[in-house]
């Protein structure tokens, strides 16, 4: 697959900020109870009867796509699911491997995963689609559906809105990436188009360090 200029820019930007990003966001979940609640619900669904015959930590794996420095992958592991991380940025993956040596992390694109069809119990995209133009999300969501087993779950965290914001500086470095806000109804419709039916959604107001409402949508593959 030929890589787009958008993917090249995302990789270069996150390679540049990887160490500082990990330092700045490492404890972020500790101050976000609703975010943790959505992750806990996702983990419980994955561990439960939703994926036929594969409950518990010994069941099907969960891919944290766009895992960055691995903090949410490790959080999922602590919730009792067999999680591994994939990220486009080799520098992010290197940080994740150093920080969580007992977990598996790989370099890869969430739009073209090196994963067989129908083998995962869950897919997590924790703000990892925010640099993807909405018109390109159907391809990404189709890939999520491809790798999920029947009864598997996907959880998407995203900026809830309809604005595109250009970042020129972030995490102490030049950044030069667009962040796309996406309406929750559109996320739900695009997931449904990929065969992933909505189970629940949450939209919360921004905290003191955020600029827009935050959305979370849980869906299930039939």
Coordinates of N, CA and C in Angstrom, one line a residue:
X1 N 0.8 -1.2 0.0 CA 0.0 0.0 0.0 C 0.9 1.2 0.0
X2 N 0.6 2.2 -0.9 CA 1.3 3.4 -0.9 C 0.9 4.3 0.2
X3 N 1.9 4.9 0.9 CA 1.5 5.7 2.1 C 1.2 7.1 1.6
X4 N 0.1 7.7 2.2 CA -0.3 9.0 1.9 C 0.6 10.0 2.6
X5 N 0.6 11.3 2.1 CA 1.4 12.3 2.8 C 0.9 12.6 4.2
X6 N -0.4 12.4 4.4 CA -1.0 12.6 5.7 C -0.3 11.7 6.7
X7 N -0.2 10.4 6.4 CA 0.4 9.4 7.3 C 1.9 9.7 7.5
X8 N 2.6 10.2 6.5 CA 4.0 10.5 6.6 C 4.1 11.7 7.6
X9 N 3.2 12.7 7.5 CA 3.3 13.8 8.4 C 2.9 13.4 9.9
X10 N 1.9 12.5 10.0 CA 1.6 12.1 11.4 C 2.8 11.3 12.0
X11 N 3.4 10.4 11.3 CA 4.5 9.7 11.8 C 5.7 10.7 12.2
X12 N 6.0 11.6 11.3 CA 7.1 12.5 11.6 C 6.8 13.4 12.8
X13 N 5.6 13.8 12.9 CA 5.2 14.7 14.1 C 5.3 14.0 15.4
X14 N 4.8 12.7 15.4 CA 4.8 12.0 16.7 C 6.2 11.4 17.0
X15 N 7.0 11.1 16.0 CA 8.4 10.7 16.2 C 9.1 11.9 17.0
X16 N 8.8 13.1 16.6 CA 9.5 14.2 17.1 C 9.1 14.5 18.6
X17 N 7.9 14.2 18.9 CA 7.4 14.6 20.3 C 7.3 13.4 21.2
X18 N 7.7 12.2 20.8 CA 7.4 11.0 21.6 C 7.8 11.0 23.0
X19 N 9.0 11.4 23.3 CA 9.5 11.4 24.7 C 8.7 12.4 25.6
X20 N 8.6 13.6 25.1 CA 7.8 14.6 25.8 C 6.3 14.3 25.9
X21 N 5.8 13.8 24.9 CA 4.4 13.4 24.9 C 4.2 12.4 26.0
X22 N 5.0 11.4 26.1 CA 4.9 10.3 27.2 C 5.0 11.0 28.6
X23 N 5.9 11.9 28.7 CA 6.0 12.6 30.0 C 4.8 13.4 30.4
X24 N 4.2 14.1 29.4 CA 3.1 15.0 29.7 C 1.8 14.4 29.9
X25 N 1.6 13.2 29.2 CA 0.2 12.6 29.3 C 0.2 11.3 30.1
X26 N 1.4 11.0 30.7 CA 1.5 9.7 31.3 C 0.5 9.4 32.4
X27 N 0.1 10.4 33.2 CA -0.9 10.2 34.3 C -2.2 10.8 34.0
X28 N -2.5 11.1 32.7 CA -3.7 11.9 32.4 C -5.0 11.1 32.8
X29 N -5.0 9.8 32.6 CA -6.3 9.1 33.0 C -6.6 9.2 34.4
X30 N -5.7 9.5 35.3 CA -6.0 9.5 36.7 C -6.9 10.7 37.1
X31 N -7.0 11.7 36.2 CA -7.9 12.8 36.5 C -9.2 12.8 35.6
X32 N -9.5 11.6 35.0 CA -10.6 11.6 34.0 C -11.4 10.3 34.3
X33 N -12.3 10.4 35.4 CA -13.1 9.2 35.8 C -14.0 8.7 34.7
X34 N -14.6 9.6 33.9 CA -15.5 9.1 32.9 C -14.8 8.4 31.7
X35 N -13.6 8.8 31.4 CA -12.8 8.1 30.4 C -12.5 6.7 30.9
X36 N -12.1 6.7 32.2 CA -11.7 5.4 32.8 C -13.0 4.5 32.8
X37 N -14.1 5.1 33.1 CA -15.4 4.3 33.1 C -15.6 3.6 31.7
X38 N -15.4 4.4 30.7 CA -15.6 3.8 29.3 C -14.7 2.7 29.0
X39 N -13.4 2.9 29.4 CA -12.4 1.8 29.2 C -12.8 0.6 30.0
X40 N -13.3 0.8 31.3 CA -13.7 -0.3 32.1 C -14.8 -1.1 31.5
X41 N -15.8 -0.3 31.0 CA -17.0 -1.0 30.3 C -16.5 -1.8 29.1
X42 N -15.7 -1.2 28.3 CA -15.1 -1.8 27.1 C -14.4 -3.1 27.5
X43 N -13.6 -3.1 28.5 CA -12.9 -4.3 29.0 C -13.8 -5.3 29.5
X44 N -14.9 -4.9 30.2 CA -15.8 -5.9 30.7 C -16.6 -6.6 29.6
X45 N -17.0 -5.8 28.6 CA -17.7 -6.4 27.4 C -16.8 -7.4 26.7
X46 N -15.5 -7.0 26.5 CA -14.6 -7.9 25.8 C -14.4 -9.2 26.6
X47 N -14.3 -9.1 27.9 CA -14.0 -10.2 28.8 C -15.3 -11.1 28.9
X48 N -16.4 -10.5 28.6 CA -17.7 -11.3 28.8 C -18.0 -12.2 27.7
X49 N -19.3 -12.4 27.6 CA -19.8 -13.4 26.7 C -20.0 -12.9 25.3
X50 N -19.7 -11.6 25.0 CA -19.9 -11.1 23.7 C -19.1 -11.8 22.6
X51 N -17.8 -12.2 22.9 CA -17.1 -12.9 21.9 C -17.2 -14.4 22.3
X52 N -17.9 -15.1 21.6 CA -18.3 -16.5 21.9 C -17.2 -17.4 22.3
X53 N -17.2 -17.9 23.6 CA -16.3 -18.9 24.0 C -14.9 -18.3 24.3
X54 N -14.7 -17.0 24.4 CA -13.4 -16.5 24.6 C -13.3 -15.4 25.7
X55 N -13.9 -15.7 26.8 CA -13.9 -14.7 27.9 C -12.6 -14.8 28.7
X56 N -12.3 -13.8 29.5 CA -11.2 -13.8 30.4 C -9.9 -13.4 29.7
X57 N -8.8 -13.2 30.5 CA -7.5 -12.8 30.0 C -7.0 -13.8 29.0
X58 N -7.3 -15.0 29.0 CA -6.8 -16.0 28.1 C -7.6 -16.0 26.8
X59 N -8.6 -15.1 26.6 CA -9.4 -15.0 25.4 C -8.7 -14.2 24.3
X60 N -9.5 -13.8 23.4 CA -9.0 -13.1 22.2 C -8.3 -11.8 22.6
X61 N -7.3 -11.4 21.9 CA -6.6 -10.2 22.2 C -7.3 -8.9 21.8
X62 N -6.9 -7.8 22.4 CA -7.4 -6.5 22.1 C -6.3 -5.7 21.5
X63 N -6.5 -5.0 20.4 CA -5.5 -4.1 19.8 C -5.8 -2.7 20.2
X64 N -4.8 -2.0 20.8 CA -4.9 -0.6 21.0 C -4.2 0.1 19.9
X65 N -5.0 0.6 18.9 CA -4.5 1.2 17.7 C -4.2 2.6 17.8
X66 N -3.0 3.0 17.5 CA -2.5 4.4 17.7 C -2.2 4.5 19.2
X67 N -1.4 3.5 19.7 CA -1.2 3.3 21.2 C -0.3 4.4 21.7
X68 N 0.5 5.1 20.9 CA 1.4 6.0 21.4 C 2.4 5.4 22.4
X69 N 2.7 6.0 23.5 CA 3.7 5.5 24.5 C 3.1 4.3 25.3
X70 N 2.0 3.8 25.0 CA 1.5 2.6 25.7 C 0.7 2.7 27.0
X71 N 0.4 3.9 27.4 CA -0.2 4.1 28.7 C -1.6 3.4 28.7
X72 N -2.4 3.6 27.7 CA -3.7 3.0 27.7 C -3.7 1.5 27.4
X73 N -2.7 1.0 26.7 CA -2.5 -0.4 26.5 C -2.3 -1.0 27.9
X74 N -1.4 -0.4 28.7 CA -1.1 -0.9 30.0 C -2.3 -0.8 30.9
X75 N -3.1 0.2 30.8 CA -4.4 0.3 31.5 C -5.3 -0.8 31.2
X76 N -5.5 -1.1 30.0 CA -6.3 -2.3 29.6 C -5.8 -3.6 30.1
X77 N -4.5 -3.8 30.1 CA -3.9 -5.0 30.7 C -4.2 -5.1 32.2
X78 N -4.2 -3.9 32.8 CA -4.6 -3.9 34.2 C -6.0 -4.2 34.5
X79 N -6.9 -4.1 33.5 CA -8.3 -4.4 33.5 C -8.6 -5.8 33.2
X80 N -7.5 -6.6 32.9 CA -7.7 -8.0 32.7 C -7.9 -8.5 31.3
X81 N -7.6 -7.6 30.3 CA -7.7 -8.1 28.9 C -6.3 -8.2 28.3
X82 N -6.1 -9.1 27.3 CA -4.8 -9.4 26.7 C -4.6 -8.3 25.6
X83 N -4.0 -7.2 26.0 CA -3.9 -6.1 25.1 C -2.5 -6.0 24.5
X84 N -2.4 -5.5 23.2 CA -1.2 -5.2 22.6 C -1.4 -3.8 21.9
X85 N -0.3 -3.1 21.6 CA -0.4 -1.8 20.9 C 0.2 -1.8 19.6
X86 N -0.3 -0.9 18.7 CA 0.2 -0.7 17.4 C 0.2 0.8 17.2
X87 N 1.3 1.3 16.7 CA 1.4 2.8 16.4 C 2.2 3.0 15.1
X88 N 1.8 4.1 14.4 CA 2.5 4.5 13.2 C 3.9 5.0 13.5
X89 N 4.2 5.5 14.7 CA 5.4 6.1 15.0 C 6.4 5.2 15.6
X90 N 7.5 4.9 15.0 CA 8.5 4.0 15.6 C 9.1 4.6 16.9
X91 N 9.2 5.9 17.0 CA 9.7 6.5 18.3 C 8.7 6.3 19.4
X92 N 7.4 6.4 19.2 CA 6.4 6.1 20.2 C 6.4 4.6 20.6
X93 N 6.6 3.7 19.6 CA 6.7 2.3 20.0 C 7.9 2.0 20.8
X94 N 9.0 2.7 20.5 CA 10.2 2.5 21.3 C 10.0 2.9 22.7
X95 N 9.3 4.1 22.9 CA 9.0 4.5 24.3 C 8.1 3.5 25.0
X96 N 7.1 3.0 24.3 CA 6.2 2.0 24.9 C 6.9 0.8 25.3
X97 N 7.8 0.3 24.5 CA 8.6 -0.9 24.8 C 9.5 -0.7 26.0
X98 N 10.1 0.4 26.1 CA 10.9 0.7 27.3 C 10.1 0.8 28.5
X99 N 9.0 1.4 28.4 CA 8.2 1.7 29.6 C 7.4 0.5 30.1
X100 N 6.9 -0.3 29.2 CA 6.1 -1.5 29.5 C 6.7 -2.7 28.8
X101 N 7.9 -3.2 29.3 CA 8.6 -4.3 28.6 C 7.8 -5.6 28.6
X102 N 6.9 -5.8 29.5 CA 6.1 -7.0 29.5 C 5.0 -7.1 28.5
X103 N 4.7 -6.0 27.8 CA 3.6 -5.9 26.8 C 4.2 -5.9 25.4
X104 N 3.3 -6.2 24.4 CA 3.7 -6.2 23.0 C 3.3 -4.9 22.3
X105 N 4.3 -4.4 21.6 CA 4.0 -3.2 20.8 C 4.6 -3.3 19.4
X106 N 3.9 -2.9 18.4 CA 4.4 -3.0 17.0 C 4.2 -1.7 16.3
X107 N 5.0 -1.5 15.3 CA 4.9 -0.4 14.3 C 3.9 -0.8 13.2
X108 N 2.9 0.0 13.0 CA 1.9 -0.3 11.9 C 0.9 0.7 11.7
X109 N 0.1 0.6 10.7 CA -1.0 1.6 10.3 C -2.3 0.9 10.7
X110 N -3.2 1.7 11.3 CA -4.5 1.2 11.7 C -5.4 1.0 10.4
X111 N -5.0 1.6 9.3 CA -5.7 1.4 8.0 C -5.3 0.2 7.3
X112 N -4.2 -0.5 7.7 CA -3.7 -1.7 7.0 C -2.9 -2.5 8.0
X113 N -3.7 -3.2 8.8 CA -3.1 -4.0 10.0 C -2.5 -5.3 9.5
X114 N -1.4 -5.7 10.1 CA -0.8 -7.0 9.9 C -1.5 -8.0 10.9
X115 N -2.8 -8.1 10.7 CA -3.6 -9.0 11.6 C -4.6 -9.8 10.8
X116 N -4.7 -11.0 11.1 CA -5.6 -11.9 10.3 C -7.1 -11.5 10.5
X117 N -7.9 -11.9 9.5 CA -9.3 -11.6 9.6 C -10.0 -12.3 10.9
X118 N -10.8 -11.5 11.6 CA -11.7 -12.1 12.6 C -11.1 -12.7 13.8
X119 N -9.9 -12.2 14.2 CA -9.2 -12.8 15.3 C -9.2 -12.0 16.6
X120 N -9.6 -10.7 16.6 CA -9.5 -9.9 17.8 C -10.8 -9.8 18.6
X121 N -10.7 -9.8 19.9 CA -11.9 -9.6 20.7 C -12.3 -8.1 20.9
X122 N -11.3 -7.2 20.6 CA -11.6 -5.8 20.7 C -10.6 -5.0 20.0
X123 N -11.0 -3.8 19.6 CA -10.2 -2.8 19.0 C -10.5 -1.5 19.8
X124 N -9.4 -0.8 20.2 CA -9.5 0.5 20.8 C -8.8 1.5 19.9
X125 N -9.5 2.6 19.7 CA -8.9 3.7 18.9 C -9.1 5.0 19.9
X126 N -8.1 5.1 20.7 CA -8.2 6.2 21.8 C -7.6 7.5 21.2
X127 N -8.4 8.3 20.6 CA -8.1 9.5 19.9 C -7.1 9.3 18.8
X128 N -7.0 8.1 18.3 CA -6.0 7.8 17.2 C -6.6 8.1 15.8
X129 N -7.9 8.4 15.7 CA -8.5 8.8 14.4 C -8.6 10.3 14.2
X130 N -8.2 11.1 15.2 CA -8.4 12.5 15.2 C -7.7 13.2 14.0
X131 N -6.6 12.6 13.5 CA -5.9 13.2 12.4 C -6.3 12.7 11.1
X132 N -7.4 11.8 11.1 CA -7.9 11.2 9.8 C -9.1 12.1 9.3
X133 N -9.0 12.6 8.1 CA -10.2 13.3 7.6 C -11.4 12.4 7.6
X134 N -12.6 13.0 8.0 CA -13.8 12.1 8.1 C -14.1 11.3 6.8
X135 N -13.8 11.9 5.7 CA -14.0 11.1 4.4 C -13.2 9.9 4.3
X136 N -12.1 9.8 5.1 CA -11.3 8.5 5.0 C -11.6 7.6 6.2
X137 N -12.5 7.9 7.1 CA -12.8 7.0 8.2 C -13.5 5.7 7.8
X138 N -14.3 5.7 6.7 CA -14.9 4.4 6.3 C -13.8 3.3 6.1
X139 N -12.7 3.7 5.5 CA -11.6 2.7 5.2 C -11.0 2.2 6.5
X140 N -10.8 3.1 7.5 CA -10.3 2.7 8.8 C -11.3 1.8 9.5
X141 N -12.5 2.2 9.5 CA -13.5 1.4 10.3 C -13.7 0.0 9.6
X142 N -13.6 0.0 8.3 CA -13.7 -1.3 7.7 C -12.6 -2.2 8.1
X143 N -11.4 -1.7 8.3 CA -10.3 -2.5 8.8 C -10.5 -2.9 10.2
X144 N -11.1 -2.1 11.0 CA -11.4 -2.5 12.4 C -12.4 -3.7 12.3
X145 N -13.4 -3.6 11.5 CA -14.4 -4.7 11.4 C -13.7 -6.0 10.8
X146 N -12.8 -5.8 9.9 CA -12.1 -7.0 9.3 C -11.4 -7.8 10.4
X147 N -10.7 -7.2 11.3 CA -9.9 -7.9 12.2 C -10.7 -8.4 13.5
X148 N -11.9 -7.8 13.7 CA -12.7 -8.3 14.8 C -13.4 -9.6 14.6
X149 N -13.4 -10.4 15.6 CA -14.2 -11.6 15.6 C -15.7 -11.2 15.8
X150 N -16.6 -12.1 15.3 CA -18.0 -11.8 15.5 C -18.3 -11.7 17.0
X151 N -19.0 -10.7 17.4 CA -19.2 -10.4 18.8 C -18.1 -9.5 19.5
X152 N -17.1 -9.2 18.7 CA -16.1 -8.3 19.2 C -16.5 -6.9 19.3
X153 N -15.8 -6.1 20.1 CA -16.1 -4.7 20.4 C -15.1 -3.7 19.9
X154 N -15.5 -2.5 19.6 CA -14.6 -1.4 19.3 C -15.0 -0.2 20.1
X155 N -14.0 0.5 20.7 CA -14.3 1.7 21.4 C -13.5 2.8 20.7
X156 N -14.2 3.9 20.3 CA -13.5 5.0 19.7 C -13.6 6.2 20.7
X157 N -12.5 6.9 20.9 CA -12.5 8.2 21.7 C -12.1 9.2 20.7
X158 N -12.8 10.4 20.7 CA -12.6 11.4 19.6 C -13.0 12.7 20.1
X159 N -12.6 13.8 19.4 CA -13.1 15.1 19.6 C -14.5 15.2 19.0
X160 N -15.5 15.6 19.9 CA -16.9 15.6 19.4 C -17.2 17.0 18.9
X161 N -17.3 17.1 17.6 CA -17.6 18.4 17.1 C -17.6 18.4 15.5
X162 N -17.5 19.5 14.9 CA -17.4 19.5 13.4 C -16.4 20.5 12.9
X163 N -15.4 20.8 13.8 CA -14.4 21.8 13.4 C -13.0 21.1 13.1
X164 N -12.3 21.7 12.1 CA -10.9 21.2 11.9 C -10.0 22.3 12.5
X165 N -9.1 21.8 13.4 CA -8.2 22.7 14.0 C -6.7 22.4 13.6
X166 N -6.0 23.4 13.2 CA -4.6 23.2 12.7 C -3.7 23.4 13.9
X167 N -2.9 22.4 14.3 CA -1.9 22.5 15.3 C -0.6 22.9 14.7
X168 N 0.0 23.9 15.2 CA 1.4 24.3 14.7 C 2.4 24.0 15.8
X169 N 2.0 23.8 17.0 CA 2.9 23.5 18.1 C 2.2 22.7 19.2
X170 N 2.9 21.7 19.6 CA 2.3 20.8 20.7 C 3.4 20.0 21.4
X171 N 3.2 19.8 22.7 CA 4.1 19.0 23.5 C 5.5 19.5 23.5
X172 N 5.6 20.9 23.3 CA 6.9 21.5 23.3 C 7.7 21.5 22.0
X173 N 7.0 21.1 20.9 CA 7.7 21.0 19.6 C 6.8 21.5 18.5
X174 N 7.4 21.9 17.3 CA 6.6 22.1 16.1 C 5.8 20.9 15.8
X175 N 4.5 21.0 15.3 CA 3.7 19.8 15.2 C 3.1 19.8 13.8
X176 N 2.4 20.8 13.3 CA 1.9 20.9 12.0 C 1.0 19.7 11.6
X177 N -0.1 19.5 12.3 CA -1.1 18.5 12.0 C -2.5 19.1 12.2
X178 N -3.5 18.6 11.4 CA -4.9 18.9 11.6 C -5.5 18.0 12.6
X179 N -6.4 18.5 13.4 CA -7.2 17.7 14.3 C -8.7 17.9 13.9
X180 N -9.3 16.8 13.6 CA -10.7 16.8 13.1 C -11.7 16.5 14.2
X181 N -12.6 17.4 14.5 CA -13.7 17.1 15.3 C -14.8 16.4 14.5
X182 N -15.4 15.4 15.1 CA -16.4 14.6 14.3 C -17.6 14.4 15.1
X183 N -18.8 14.7 14.6 CA -20.1 14.6 15.3 C -20.3 13.1 15.7
X184 N -20.7 12.8 16.9 CA -21.0 11.4 17.4 C -21.9 10.7 16.4
X185 N -23.0 11.4 15.9 CA -23.9 10.7 15.0 C -23.1 10.2 13.7
X186 N -22.2 11.0 13.3 CA -21.4 10.6 12.1 C -20.5 9.4 12.4
X187 N -19.9 9.4 13.5 CA -19.1 8.2 13.9 C -19.9 7.0 14.0
X188 N -21.1 7.1 14.6 CA -22.0 6.0 14.7 C -22.5 5.5 13.3
X189 N -22.8 6.4 12.4 CA -23.2 6.0 11.1 C -22.1 5.3 10.3
X190 N -20.9 5.8 10.4 CA -19.8 5.2 9.7 C -19.4 3.9 10.3
X191 N -19.5 3.7 11.6 CA -19.3 2.4 12.2 C -20.3 1.4 11.7
X192 N -21.6 1.9 11.7 CA -22.7 1.0 11.2 C -22.5 0.6 9.8
X193 N -21.9 1.5 9.0 CA -21.7 1.1 7.6 C -20.6 0.1 7.4
X194 N -19.8 -0.1 8.5 CA -18.7 -1.1 8.5 C -19.2 -2.4 9.2
X195 N -20.5 -2.4 9.6 CA -21.0 -3.6 10.3 C -20.8 -3.6 11.8
X196 N -20.6 -2.4 12.3 CA -20.3 -2.3 13.8 C -21.5 -1.5 14.4
X197 N -22.3 -2.1 15.2 CA -23.5 -1.5 15.7 C -23.3 -0.8 17.0
X198 N -23.8 0.4 17.1 CA -23.6 1.1 18.4 C -24.2 0.4 19.6
X199 N -23.4 0.4 20.7 CA -23.9 -0.1 21.9 C -24.2 1.0 22.9
X200 N -23.3 2.0 23.0 CA -23.4 3.1 23.9 C -22.5 4.2 23.4
X201 N -22.8 5.4 23.9 CA -22.0 6.6 23.6 C -22.0 7.5 24.9
X202 N -20.9 8.3 25.0 CA -20.8 9.3 26.0 C -20.2 10.5 25.4
X203 N -20.7 11.7 25.7 CA -20.1 12.9 25.4 C -20.0 13.7 26.6
X204 N -18.8 14.1 27.0 CA -18.6 14.9 28.2 C -18.0 16.3 27.8
X205 N -18.2 17.2 28.7 CA -17.7 18.6 28.5 C -16.2 18.6 28.7
X206 N -15.5 19.5 28.0 CA -14.0 19.6 28.1 C -13.6 19.9 29.6
X207 N -12.5 19.3 30.0 CA -11.9 19.7 31.3 C -11.1 21.0 31.1
X208 N -10.4 21.4 32.1 CA -9.7 22.7 32.1 C -8.5 22.7 31.0
X209 N -8.1 21.5 30.6 CA -7.0 21.5 29.6 C -7.4 21.1 28.2
X210 N -8.7 21.0 28.0 CA -9.3 20.6 26.7 C -10.1 21.8 26.1
X211 N -10.2 21.8 24.8 CA -10.9 22.9 24.2 C -12.2 22.5 23.6
X212 N -12.6 21.3 23.6 CA -13.9 20.9 22.9 C -14.4 19.7 23.7
X213 N -15.7 19.4 23.5 CA -16.3 18.2 24.1 C -15.6 16.9 23.6
X214 N -15.6 15.9 24.5 CA -14.9 14.7 24.2 C -16.0 13.5 24.0
X215 N -15.8 12.8 22.9 CA -16.8 11.7 22.6 C -16.2 10.3 22.7
X216 N -17.1 9.4 23.1 CA -16.7 8.0 23.3 C -17.8 7.2 22.7
X217 N -17.5 6.2 21.8 CA -18.6 5.4 21.2 C -18.1 4.0 21.2
X218 N -19.0 3.1 21.8 CA -18.8 1.7 21.9 C -19.7 1.0 20.9
X219 N -19.1 0.1 20.1 CA -19.9 -0.6 19.1 C -19.5 -2.1 19.0
X220 N -20.3 -2.9 18.5 CA -20.1 -4.3 18.5 C -20.3 -4.9 17.0
X221 N -19.4 -5.8 16.7 CA -19.5 -6.5 15.4 C -20.5 -7.7 15.6
X222 N -21.5 -7.7 14.7 CA -22.6 -8.7 14.7 C -22.0 -10.1 14.3

